Amino acid sequence: MESGQPLIEFKGVTKTYQKGTHALNDVNIKIYKGEFVFVVGKSGAGKSTFIKLIMREETPNAGEIFVNGYELSHMRRKDIPYLRRTMGIVFQDFRVIPTMNVFDNVAFTLRVVGASQREIRRKVSHALSMVGLGNKARSYPMELSGGEQQRVGLARALVNNPTLIIADEPTGNVDPNMSYEIVELLTEINRRGTTVVMVTHEHQLVRDFNRRVVMLENGRVVADNSEGAM
Amino acid sequence: MKFRNFRYLVVEGLKNIWTNRLMSIASVGVLVACMLLMGAAVLLSVNVERVLSTLQDQNVVMVYTADDTSEADAMIAMQQIQQLSNVQSVDFVSKEEGVESLIQDMGEEYADLFEFVDEGGEKGSFLPYGIRVSFVDLAQYDQTIEQIRAVEHVDHINDSRELTMQIINMRNLVTTAGVCIVGLLFITALVIIANTIKITMHNRKLEISIMKAVGATNNFIRLPFVIEGIVLGIIAAALTTGLLYGVYRLVVAQLQRVMSLQAVPFGSVVWWLFGLFCLMGVVTGCIGSVISIGKYLRKEGSEFRAF
């Protein structure tokens, strides 16, 4: 899997918040194109900070971060949206807009980048059929189950053909069966060439899918098992 | 920004107004109230200005001849005054006219008194001849008065300098007060619009957080709010103009009943006022929305786990 330049690289990254919380401490990670990586750890281990740094919501106090060819530590603020367009985000709480139907929720990402109506129709239909919601395009989030809402979130994340998908505990708010479906979908997306970084605390899920696992504890990488065995 | 993006965002801005219609109605209501006060200040100012300029136009100095001056000499004095460069017009006031003017000012009941003073002689014989003089430029008032004093047979001048100065001071006061009122109301309107936008923004926090996560630029996020602010401002401007028309007509009609007032017709200022309100609406809408959303957009953190 390790070939060429890494898609994500953390070089000696340290992040301390203003209140004095040491979120990450000298973290070195390389994630290559096409990898599926689980990031695990207890609450407060630094998982969220790890994702926030990748999204350039936060900047490190020390070290360098490279994502999709962007050097994030010295990135200009106006370039941040363009970095984010190269990745898709899946949230734990789905973040679907209740006043928009499924189609519009997914189309949202494309409207932001100024896609044409034709392109929107084509790409949204494709993304919805990929997550198995082709027949629910006109439904509103209220009419969907938690698992279906998360699949809308997943369709929204992949509709713009990102090179990287960041999933922040995507199974945290769905039942166990649906959790497996969600991760299977992510695995399918990964199989098609998209790099997936998934933060989770569900160890059973991690064991069953047998992928690379990065374990964080007190802001440090304490294990990085590319075989998935913990 | 692409045109289709712009069109989409304009529609989103209009949708915002409808989605938050109660808040929109409230903010248009308060804006209308502000604009009504502003409009009232402007109309008052315009009318006072008109009254003052009429008064200024009519501003005359009464020049009186010495008691023993003959009518012919008084006429010569009038011609000399007319030739002065700062004199716009002169008007001869005969003794008879003088008495009539006095009776008009003091009341008919004093007519007998003046007849008594005349001792049966020519009407107004006790009065000097008068010359009503109006000036071209009030700034040269003092010099012109000196020149008139130097004319032969001129005895004294009814110096209305104080009145003139009072008129000018009053106009300045009205102008200053008008500017202050407009300034204060502008700030009030700005705060109101900013708060409405802040509420809309709060309602759309989820949407904004997703927008940011999927790579929307700040301008993309900001534009619907700016459109919302501008449209609210323009709606308020149109409503205010209509309301002000009705109120102005009523007030002018009432005032004309109790005093002779030549009010400025609403039609002559309507476009000017509408333009002012629109400008105020657009400027407050833009600034208000930029202020409310700017702070939020500068904060790069918190949108990922905002809830």
Coordinates of C-alpha atoms in Angstrom, one line a residue:
Chain A
M1 CA 0.0 0.0 0.0
E2 CA 2.9 2.4 0.8
S3 CA 3.7 3.9 -2.6
G4 CA 4.7 7.4 -3.6
Q5 CA 3.9 10.5 -1.6
P6 CA 1.6 10.1 1.4
L7 CA -1.9 11.6 1.1
I8 CA -1.8 12.7 4.7
E9 CA 1.4 13.2 6.6
F10 CA 1.9 14.4 10.2
K11 CA 5.5 15.3 11.0
G12 CA 6.2 15.8 14.8
V13 CA 2.7 17.5 15.3
T14 CA 1.9 18.9 18.7
K15 CA -1.3 20.6 19.5
T16 CA -2.0 22.3 22.8
Y17 CA -5.2 24.3 23.2
Q18 CA -5.3 27.7 24.8
K19 CA -6.8 26.3 28.0
G20 CA -3.7 24.2 28.3
T21 CA -5.1 20.8 27.1
H22 CA -2.4 18.8 25.4
A23 CA -4.4 17.2 22.6
L24 CA -1.6 15.8 20.4
N25 CA 2.1 15.3 21.3
D26 CA 4.7 14.8 18.7
V27 CA 2.5 12.7 16.4
N28 CA 4.1 11.2 13.2
I29 CA 1.7 9.5 10.8
K30 CA 1.7 8.8 7.1
I31 CA -1.5 7.7 5.3
Y32 CA -1.1 6.7 1.7
K33 CA -3.6 6.9 -1.2
G34 CA -6.0 4.1 -1.2
E35 CA -5.6 3.2 2.5
F36 CA -8.5 2.5 4.9
V37 CA -7.4 3.6 8.4
F38 CA -9.3 3.3 11.7
V39 CA -8.2 5.9 14.3
V40 CA -9.1 4.6 17.7
G41 CA -8.7 5.8 21.2
K42 CA -10.6 6.7 24.4
S43 CA -12.3 10.0 24.9
G44 CA -9.8 12.8 25.1
A45 CA -7.1 10.7 23.3
G46 CA -6.8 13.3 20.5
K47 CA -9.0 11.7 17.8
S48 CA -11.1 14.8 17.2
T49 CA -8.0 17.1 17.1
F50 CA -6.5 14.7 14.6
I51 CA -9.4 15.2 12.3
K52 CA -9.7 18.9 13.0
L53 CA -6.0 19.3 12.0
I54 CA -6.6 17.4 8.7
M55 CA -9.6 19.6 7.9
R56 CA -7.5 22.7 8.9
E57 CA -10.0 23.7 11.5
E58 CA -7.1 23.9 13.9
T59 CA -3.4 24.6 13.3
P60 CA -0.6 22.7 15.2
N61 CA 1.7 24.4 17.7
A62 CA 4.6 22.5 16.3
G63 CA 5.3 20.2 13.4
E64 CA 4.0 20.0 9.8
I65 CA 0.9 18.6 8.3
F66 CA 0.5 17.7 4.6
V67 CA -2.9 16.8 3.2
N68 CA -3.7 16.2 -0.5
G69 CA -0.6 18.2 -1.5
Y70 CA -1.4 21.2 0.8
E71 CA 0.9 22.2 3.6
L72 CA -1.6 23.1 6.3
S73 CA 0.5 24.9 8.9
H74 CA 1.2 27.9 6.7
M75 CA -1.9 27.7 4.6
R76 CA -3.6 31.0 3.7
R77 CA -7.2 31.2 5.2
K78 CA -8.7 31.7 1.7
D79 CA -7.2 28.4 0.5
I80 CA -9.0 26.4 3.2
P81 CA -12.2 25.9 1.2
Y82 CA -10.2 24.4 -1.7
L83 CA -8.5 21.9 0.6
R84 CA -11.8 20.8 1.9
R85 CA -13.2 20.3 -1.5
T86 CA -10.7 17.5 -2.0
M87 CA -12.2 15.6 1.0
G88 CA -15.6 14.3 2.1
I89 CA -16.6 14.5 5.7
V90 CA -19.0 12.1 7.4
F91 CA -20.3 13.3 10.8
Q92 CA -21.4 11.3 13.8
D93 CA -24.6 13.3 14.1
F94 CA -25.3 13.0 10.3
R95 CA -25.7 16.7 9.8
V96 CA -28.4 16.4 7.3
I97 CA -30.5 19.6 6.8
P98 CA -34.1 18.8 7.9
T99 CA -35.7 21.4 5.6
M100 CA -34.1 19.9 2.5
N101 CA -35.0 16.6 0.9
V102 CA -32.4 13.9 0.4
F103 CA -31.5 15.0 -3.1
D104 CA -30.9 18.6 -2.0
N105 CA -28.9 17.5 1.0
V106 CA -26.5 15.7 -1.3
A107 CA -26.6 18.4 -4.0
F108 CA -25.5 20.9 -1.4
T109 CA -21.9 20.0 -1.8
L110 CA -22.0 20.4 -5.5
R111 CA -23.8 23.7 -5.3
V112 CA -21.0 25.1 -3.1
V113 CA -18.5 24.3 -5.8
G114 CA -20.7 25.9 -8.5
A115 CA -21.6 22.7 -10.4
S116 CA -24.2 22.9 -13.2
Q117 CA -27.7 21.6 -12.7
R118 CA -27.0 18.8 -15.1
E119 CA -23.9 17.8 -13.3
I120 CA -25.7 17.9 -10.0
R121 CA -28.5 15.7 -11.3
R122 CA -26.0 13.1 -12.6
K123 CA -23.6 13.0 -9.7
V124 CA -26.3 13.1 -7.0
S125 CA -28.2 10.2 -8.6
H126 CA -25.0 8.2 -8.8
A127 CA -24.1 8.9 -5.2
L128 CA -27.6 8.0 -3.9
S129 CA -27.7 4.8 -5.8
M130 CA -24.2 3.9 -4.5
V131 CA -25.5 4.2 -0.9
G132 CA -28.8 2.5 -1.7
L133 CA -31.0 5.5 -1.5
G134 CA -31.9 5.9 -5.2
N135 CA -35.6 5.6 -4.4
K136 CA -35.6 8.1 -1.5
A137 CA -34.3 11.2 -3.3
R138 CA -37.5 13.1 -2.6
S139 CA -37.8 12.0 1.1
Y140 CA -37.1 14.3 3.9
P141 CA -34.7 13.4 6.7
M142 CA -37.6 13.1 9.2
E143 CA -38.9 10.2 7.1
L144 CA -35.6 8.3 7.3
S145 CA -34.1 6.0 9.9
G146 CA -30.8 6.9 11.6
G147 CA -28.9 4.5 9.3
E148 CA -30.5 6.0 6.2
Q149 CA -29.7 9.5 7.4
Q150 CA -26.1 8.5 7.8
R151 CA -26.1 7.1 4.3
V152 CA -27.3 10.5 3.1
G153 CA -24.3 12.0 4.9
L154 CA -22.1 9.4 3.2
A155 CA -23.6 10.2 -0.3
R156 CA -22.9 13.9 0.4
A157 CA -19.3 13.1 1.3
L158 CA -18.6 11.2 -1.8
V159 CA -20.7 13.0 -4.4
N160 CA -17.8 15.3 -5.4
N161 CA -15.4 12.4 -6.0
P162 CA -13.1 13.3 -3.1
T163 CA -9.7 11.6 -2.8
L164 CA -10.1 11.3 0.9
I165 CA -13.1 10.6 3.1
I166 CA -12.9 11.5 6.8
A167 CA -15.6 9.8 8.9
D168 CA -15.9 10.9 12.5
E169 CA -17.5 8.1 14.4
P170 CA -20.0 7.5 11.6
T171 CA -21.6 4.5 13.4
G172 CA -21.9 6.3 16.8
N173 CA -25.6 7.1 16.4
V174 CA -26.9 4.0 14.5
D175 CA -27.8 0.5 15.6
P176 CA -25.1 -2.3 15.4
N177 CA -26.5 -3.9 12.2
M178 CA -26.5 -0.5 10.4
S179 CA -23.0 0.1 11.7
Y180 CA -21.7 -2.8 9.7
E181 CA -23.6 -1.6 6.6
I182 CA -22.0 1.9 7.0
V183 CA -18.5 0.5 7.3
E184 CA -19.2 -1.9 4.4
L185 CA -20.2 1.1 2.3
L186 CA -17.0 2.9 3.3
T187 CA -15.0 -0.2 2.4
E188 CA -16.7 -0.3 -1.0
I189 CA -15.9 3.4 -1.5
N190 CA -12.3 2.6 -0.5
R191 CA -12.2 -0.3 -2.9
R192 CA -12.9 2.2 -5.7
G193 CA -9.8 4.1 -4.8
T194 CA -10.8 6.7 -2.2
T195 CA -8.7 6.9 0.9
V196 CA -10.8 6.5 4.1
V197 CA -9.9 7.7 7.6
M198 CA -12.5 6.6 10.1
V199 CA -12.5 7.6 13.8
T200 CA -14.3 5.1 16.0
H201 CA -14.3 3.6 19.4
E202 CA -16.1 0.4 18.4
H203 CA -13.3 -2.2 18.8
Q204 CA -15.5 -5.0 17.5
L205 CA -16.0 -3.2 14.3
V206 CA -12.3 -2.5 13.9
R207 CA -11.5 -6.2 14.6
D208 CA -14.1 -7.5 12.1
F209 CA -12.9 -5.3 9.2
N210 CA -9.3 -5.9 9.7
R211 CA -7.7 -2.7 8.4
R212 CA -4.9 -0.5 9.5
V213 CA -5.4 0.9 13.0
V214 CA -3.9 3.9 14.5
M215 CA -4.4 4.0 18.2
L216 CA -4.1 7.3 20.1
E217 CA -3.7 7.7 23.8
N218 CA -3.1 10.9 25.7
G219 CA -2.2 12.6 22.4
R220 CA 0.4 10.1 21.3
V221 CA 0.3 7.3 18.7
V222 CA 0.7 4.2 20.9
A223 CA 0.0 1.7 18.2
D224 CA -0.1 1.8 14.4
N225 CA -0.9 -1.7 13.1
S226 CA -1.1 -1.9 9.4
E227 CA -2.4 -5.5 9.6
G228 CA -5.4 -4.5 11.7
A229 CA -4.6 -6.9 14.6
M230 CA -4.7 -5.2 18.0
Chain B
M1 CA -18.3 33.6 -8.4
K2 CA -20.2 31.9 -11.2
F3 CA -23.5 33.3 -12.3
R4 CA -25.4 30.2 -11.4
N5 CA -23.9 30.3 -8.0
F6 CA -25.0 33.9 -7.6
R7 CA -28.5 33.1 -8.8
Y8 CA -28.7 30.2 -6.3
L9 CA -27.5 32.4 -3.4
V10 CA -30.0 35.1 -4.2
V11 CA -32.8 32.6 -4.1
E12 CA -31.4 31.3 -0.8
G13 CA -31.4 34.8 0.6
L14 CA -35.0 35.3 -0.4
K15 CA -35.9 31.9 1.1
N16 CA -34.3 33.0 4.4
I17 CA -36.7 35.9 4.5
W18 CA -39.6 33.6 4.1
T19 CA -38.3 30.9 6.4
N20 CA -37.8 33.5 9.2
R21 CA -40.8 35.5 8.2
L22 CA -41.8 36.5 11.7
M23 CA -38.3 37.9 12.4
S24 CA -38.3 39.5 8.9
I25 CA -41.6 41.2 9.6
A26 CA -40.4 42.4 13.0
S27 CA -37.2 43.8 11.6
V28 CA -39.0 45.4 8.6
G29 CA -41.4 46.9 11.2
V30 CA -38.7 48.4 13.3
L31 CA -36.8 49.6 10.2
V32 CA -40.0 51.2 8.9
A33 CA -40.4 53.0 12.3
C34 CA -36.8 54.2 12.0
M35 CA -37.2 55.3 8.5
L36 CA -40.5 57.0 9.3
L37 CA -38.8 59.1 11.9
M38 CA -35.9 59.8 9.5
G39 CA -38.4 60.7 6.8
A40 CA -40.3 63.0 9.2
A41 CA -37.0 64.7 10.1
V42 CA -36.2 65.1 6.4
L43 CA -39.6 66.5 5.5
L44 CA -39.6 68.8 8.5
S45 CA -36.2 70.0 7.5
V46 CA -37.2 70.5 3.9
N47 CA -40.3 72.4 4.9
V48 CA -38.5 74.6 7.4
E49 CA -35.9 75.3 4.8
R50 CA -38.6 76.4 2.5
V51 CA -40.3 78.6 5.1
L52 CA -36.9 80.1 6.0
S53 CA -36.0 80.8 2.4
T54 CA -39.3 82.5 1.9
L55 CA -38.7 84.5 5.0
Q56 CA -35.3 85.4 3.8
D57 CA -36.6 86.4 0.4
Q58 CA -39.1 88.7 2.2
N59 CA -36.5 89.9 4.6
V60 CA -36.6 93.7 4.3
V61 CA -35.1 96.6 6.1
M62 CA -37.3 99.6 6.7
V63 CA -35.6 102.9 6.1
Y64 CA -37.3 106.0 7.5
T65 CA -36.7 109.6 6.4
A66 CA -36.4 112.6 8.8
D67 CA -39.7 114.1 9.9
D68 CA -39.4 117.2 7.8
T69 CA -38.5 115.4 4.6
S70 CA -40.8 116.1 1.7
E71 CA -42.2 113.3 -0.4
A72 CA -40.0 114.4 -3.4
D73 CA -36.9 114.2 -1.2
A74 CA -37.9 110.9 0.1
M75 CA -38.3 109.6 -3.5
I76 CA -34.8 110.9 -4.3
A77 CA -33.4 109.1 -1.3
M78 CA -35.2 105.9 -2.5
Q79 CA -33.6 106.1 -5.9
Q80 CA -30.2 106.6 -4.4
I81 CA -30.7 103.5 -2.2
Q82 CA -31.9 101.5 -5.3
Q83 CA -28.6 102.2 -7.0
L84 CA -26.6 100.5 -4.2
S85 CA -25.1 97.3 -5.5
N86 CA -26.4 95.0 -2.8
V87 CA -30.0 96.3 -3.0
Q88 CA -32.4 94.0 -4.7
S89 CA -35.5 96.1 -4.6
V90 CA -37.0 99.1 -3.0
D91 CA -40.6 100.0 -2.2
F92 CA -41.9 103.4 -1.2
V93 CA -44.2 103.4 1.8
S94 CA -46.3 106.5 2.0
K95 CA -47.5 108.0 5.3
E96 CA -51.0 106.7 4.6
E97 CA -49.8 103.2 3.9
G98 CA -47.7 103.4 7.0
V99 CA -50.8 104.1 9.2
E100 CA -52.7 101.3 7.5
S101 CA -49.9 98.9 8.2
L102 CA -49.8 100.0 11.8
I103 CA -53.6 99.5 12.1
Q104 CA -53.2 96.1 10.6
D105 CA -50.5 95.1 13.1
M106 CA -52.2 96.6 16.1
G107 CA -55.8 96.0 15.3
E108 CA -58.8 98.0 14.0
E109 CA -59.7 99.2 17.5
Y110 CA -56.6 101.5 17.3
A111 CA -57.8 103.2 14.1
D112 CA -59.5 106.0 16.0
L113 CA -56.4 106.6 18.1
F114 CA -54.4 107.3 14.9
E115 CA -57.1 109.7 13.6
F116 CA -56.8 111.5 16.9
V117 CA -53.0 111.8 16.6
D118 CA -53.4 113.1 13.1
E119 CA -55.4 116.0 14.6
G120 CA -57.6 116.1 11.6
G121 CA -54.7 116.6 9.2
E122 CA -53.4 114.4 6.4
K123 CA -53.7 110.7 7.3
G124 CA -50.4 109.5 8.9
S125 CA -49.0 113.0 9.0
F126 CA -47.1 112.2 12.2
L127 CA -45.2 109.4 10.4
P128 CA -42.0 109.6 8.4
Y129 CA -41.9 108.3 4.8
G130 CA -40.7 104.7 4.7
I131 CA -38.6 102.8 2.1
R132 CA -38.8 99.0 2.2
V133 CA -35.4 97.7 1.0
S134 CA -34.5 94.1 0.3
F135 CA -31.0 92.8 -0.1
V136 CA -29.2 90.6 -2.6
D137 CA -26.7 89.1 -0.2
L138 CA -27.3 89.0 3.5
A139 CA -23.6 88.5 4.2
Q140 CA -23.0 92.1 3.1
Y141 CA -25.7 93.3 5.4
D142 CA -23.5 95.6 7.6
Q143 CA -21.8 97.4 4.7
T144 CA -25.1 98.0 2.9
I145 CA -26.7 99.4 6.1
E146 CA -23.8 101.8 6.4
Q147 CA -24.2 102.9 2.8
I148 CA -27.9 103.5 3.3
R149 CA -27.2 105.5 6.5
A150 CA -25.0 107.8 4.4
V151 CA -27.9 108.7 2.0
E152 CA -29.3 112.2 2.5
H153 CA -32.7 112.5 4.4
V154 CA -32.3 109.0 5.8
D155 CA -33.1 109.3 9.5
H156 CA -33.1 105.9 10.9
I157 CA -33.2 102.3 9.9
N158 CA -35.3 99.6 11.4
D159 CA -32.4 97.1 11.7
S160 CA -33.7 93.6 11.5
R161 CA -30.2 92.1 11.8
E162 CA -31.3 90.2 14.9
L163 CA -34.2 88.6 13.1
T164 CA -32.0 87.7 10.2
M165 CA -29.5 86.1 12.5
Q166 CA -32.3 84.2 14.3
I167 CA -33.6 82.8 11.0
I168 CA -30.1 81.6 10.0
N169 CA -29.5 80.1 13.5
M170 CA -32.8 78.4 13.4
R171 CA -32.0 76.9 10.0
N172 CA -28.6 75.7 11.2
L173 CA -30.3 74.2 14.3
V174 CA -32.8 72.3 12.2
T175 CA -30.1 71.1 9.9
T176 CA -27.9 69.9 12.8
A177 CA -30.7 68.2 14.6
G178 CA -31.8 66.6 11.3
V179 CA -28.3 65.2 10.7
C180 CA -28.1 64.0 14.3
I181 CA -31.5 62.2 14.1
V182 CA -30.6 60.6 10.8
G183 CA -27.2 59.5 12.2
L184 CA -28.8 58.0 15.3
L185 CA -31.5 56.2 13.4
F186 CA -28.9 54.9 10.9
I187 CA -27.0 53.3 13.8
T188 CA -30.3 51.9 15.3
A189 CA -31.3 50.4 11.9
L190 CA -27.8 48.9 11.6
V191 CA -28.1 47.2 15.0
I192 CA -31.6 45.9 14.1
I193 CA -30.6 44.5 10.8
A194 CA -27.4 43.0 12.3
N195 CA -29.5 41.3 14.9
T196 CA -32.0 39.9 12.5
I197 CA -29.2 38.5 10.4
K198 CA -27.6 37.1 13.5
I199 CA -30.8 35.2 14.3
T200 CA -31.1 33.9 10.7
M201 CA -27.5 32.9 10.9
H202 CA -28.1 31.1 14.2
N203 CA -31.1 29.3 12.7
R204 CA -28.8 28.2 9.8
K205 CA -25.8 27.2 11.9
L206 CA -26.1 23.6 10.8
E207 CA -26.2 24.6 7.2
I208 CA -23.2 27.0 7.6
S209 CA -21.2 24.3 9.4
I210 CA -21.8 21.9 6.5
M211 CA -21.1 24.6 4.0
K212 CA -17.7 25.2 5.6
A213 CA -17.0 21.5 5.9
V214 CA -17.7 20.9 2.2
G215 CA -15.5 23.8 1.1
A216 CA -17.8 26.8 0.7
T217 CA -15.9 30.1 0.5
N218 CA -16.8 32.8 2.9
N219 CA -18.3 34.9 0.2
F220 CA -20.6 32.0 -0.8
I221 CA -21.8 31.7 2.8
R222 CA -22.1 35.4 3.3
L223 CA -24.0 36.4 0.1
P224 CA -27.5 35.0 1.1
F225 CA -27.3 37.0 4.3
V226 CA -26.3 40.1 2.5
I227 CA -29.1 39.6 0.0
E228 CA -31.5 39.1 3.0
G229 CA -30.4 42.3 4.6
I230 CA -30.7 44.3 1.4
V231 CA -34.1 43.0 0.5
L232 CA -35.4 43.7 4.0
G233 CA -34.0 47.2 3.7
I234 CA -35.7 47.8 0.3
I235 CA -39.1 46.4 1.5
A236 CA -38.9 48.7 4.5
A237 CA -38.0 51.6 2.2
A238 CA -41.0 51.0 0.0
L239 CA -43.4 50.6 2.9
T240 CA -42.0 53.7 4.6
T241 CA -42.4 55.8 1.5
G242 CA -46.1 54.8 1.2
L243 CA -46.8 55.3 4.9
L244 CA -45.0 58.6 4.9
Y245 CA -47.1 59.8 2.0
G246 CA -50.3 59.1 3.9
V247 CA -49.1 60.6 7.2
Y248 CA -47.7 63.7 5.4
R249 CA -50.9 64.4 3.6
L250 CA -52.9 64.1 6.9
V251 CA -50.5 66.3 8.8
V252 CA -50.3 69.0 6.1
A253 CA -54.1 69.0 5.8
Q254 CA -54.4 69.5 9.6
L255 CA -51.8 72.2 9.7
Q256 CA -53.3 74.1 6.8
R257 CA -56.5 74.2 8.7
V258 CA -54.9 76.2 11.5
M259 CA -52.3 78.2 9.7
S260 CA -51.5 79.3 6.2
L261 CA -48.8 77.0 5.2
Q262 CA -47.4 76.3 1.8
A263 CA -46.0 72.8 2.4
V264 CA -43.5 71.2 0.1
P265 CA -45.5 68.8 -2.1
F266 CA -44.7 65.1 -1.4
G267 CA -44.3 64.4 -5.1
S268 CA -41.4 66.7 -5.3
V269 CA -39.4 64.8 -2.7
V270 CA -40.8 61.2 -3.1
W271 CA -38.0 59.8 -5.3
W272 CA -35.4 61.5 -3.3
L273 CA -36.8 60.1 -0.1
F274 CA -37.3 56.6 -1.6
G275 CA -33.7 56.7 -2.8
L276 CA -32.5 57.8 0.6
F277 CA -34.5 54.9 2.3
C278 CA -33.2 52.4 -0.2
L279 CA -29.7 53.6 0.3
M280 CA -30.1 53.3 4.0
G281 CA -31.7 49.9 3.6
V282 CA -29.0 48.6 1.3
V283 CA -26.1 50.1 3.4
T284 CA -27.5 48.8 6.7
G285 CA -28.3 45.5 5.1
C286 CA -24.8 45.1 3.8
I287 CA -23.0 46.4 6.8
G288 CA -25.3 44.6 9.2
S289 CA -24.9 41.2 7.6
V290 CA -21.2 41.6 7.1
I291 CA -20.8 42.5 10.8
S292 CA -22.9 39.6 12.1
I293 CA -21.5 36.9 9.9
G294 CA -17.9 38.2 9.8
K295 CA -17.2 37.3 13.4
Y296 CA -18.6 33.8 12.9
L297 CA -16.7 33.2 9.7
R298 CA -13.4 34.3 11.1
K299 CA -13.7 31.6 13.7
E300 CA -12.2 28.6 11.9
G301 CA -12.8 26.2 14.7
S302 CA -16.1 24.9 16.1
E303 CA -18.0 24.0 13.0
F304 CA -16.8 20.4 12.9
R305 CA -18.3 19.6 16.3
A306 CA -20.4 22.7 16.7
F307 CA -23.4 21.1 18.4

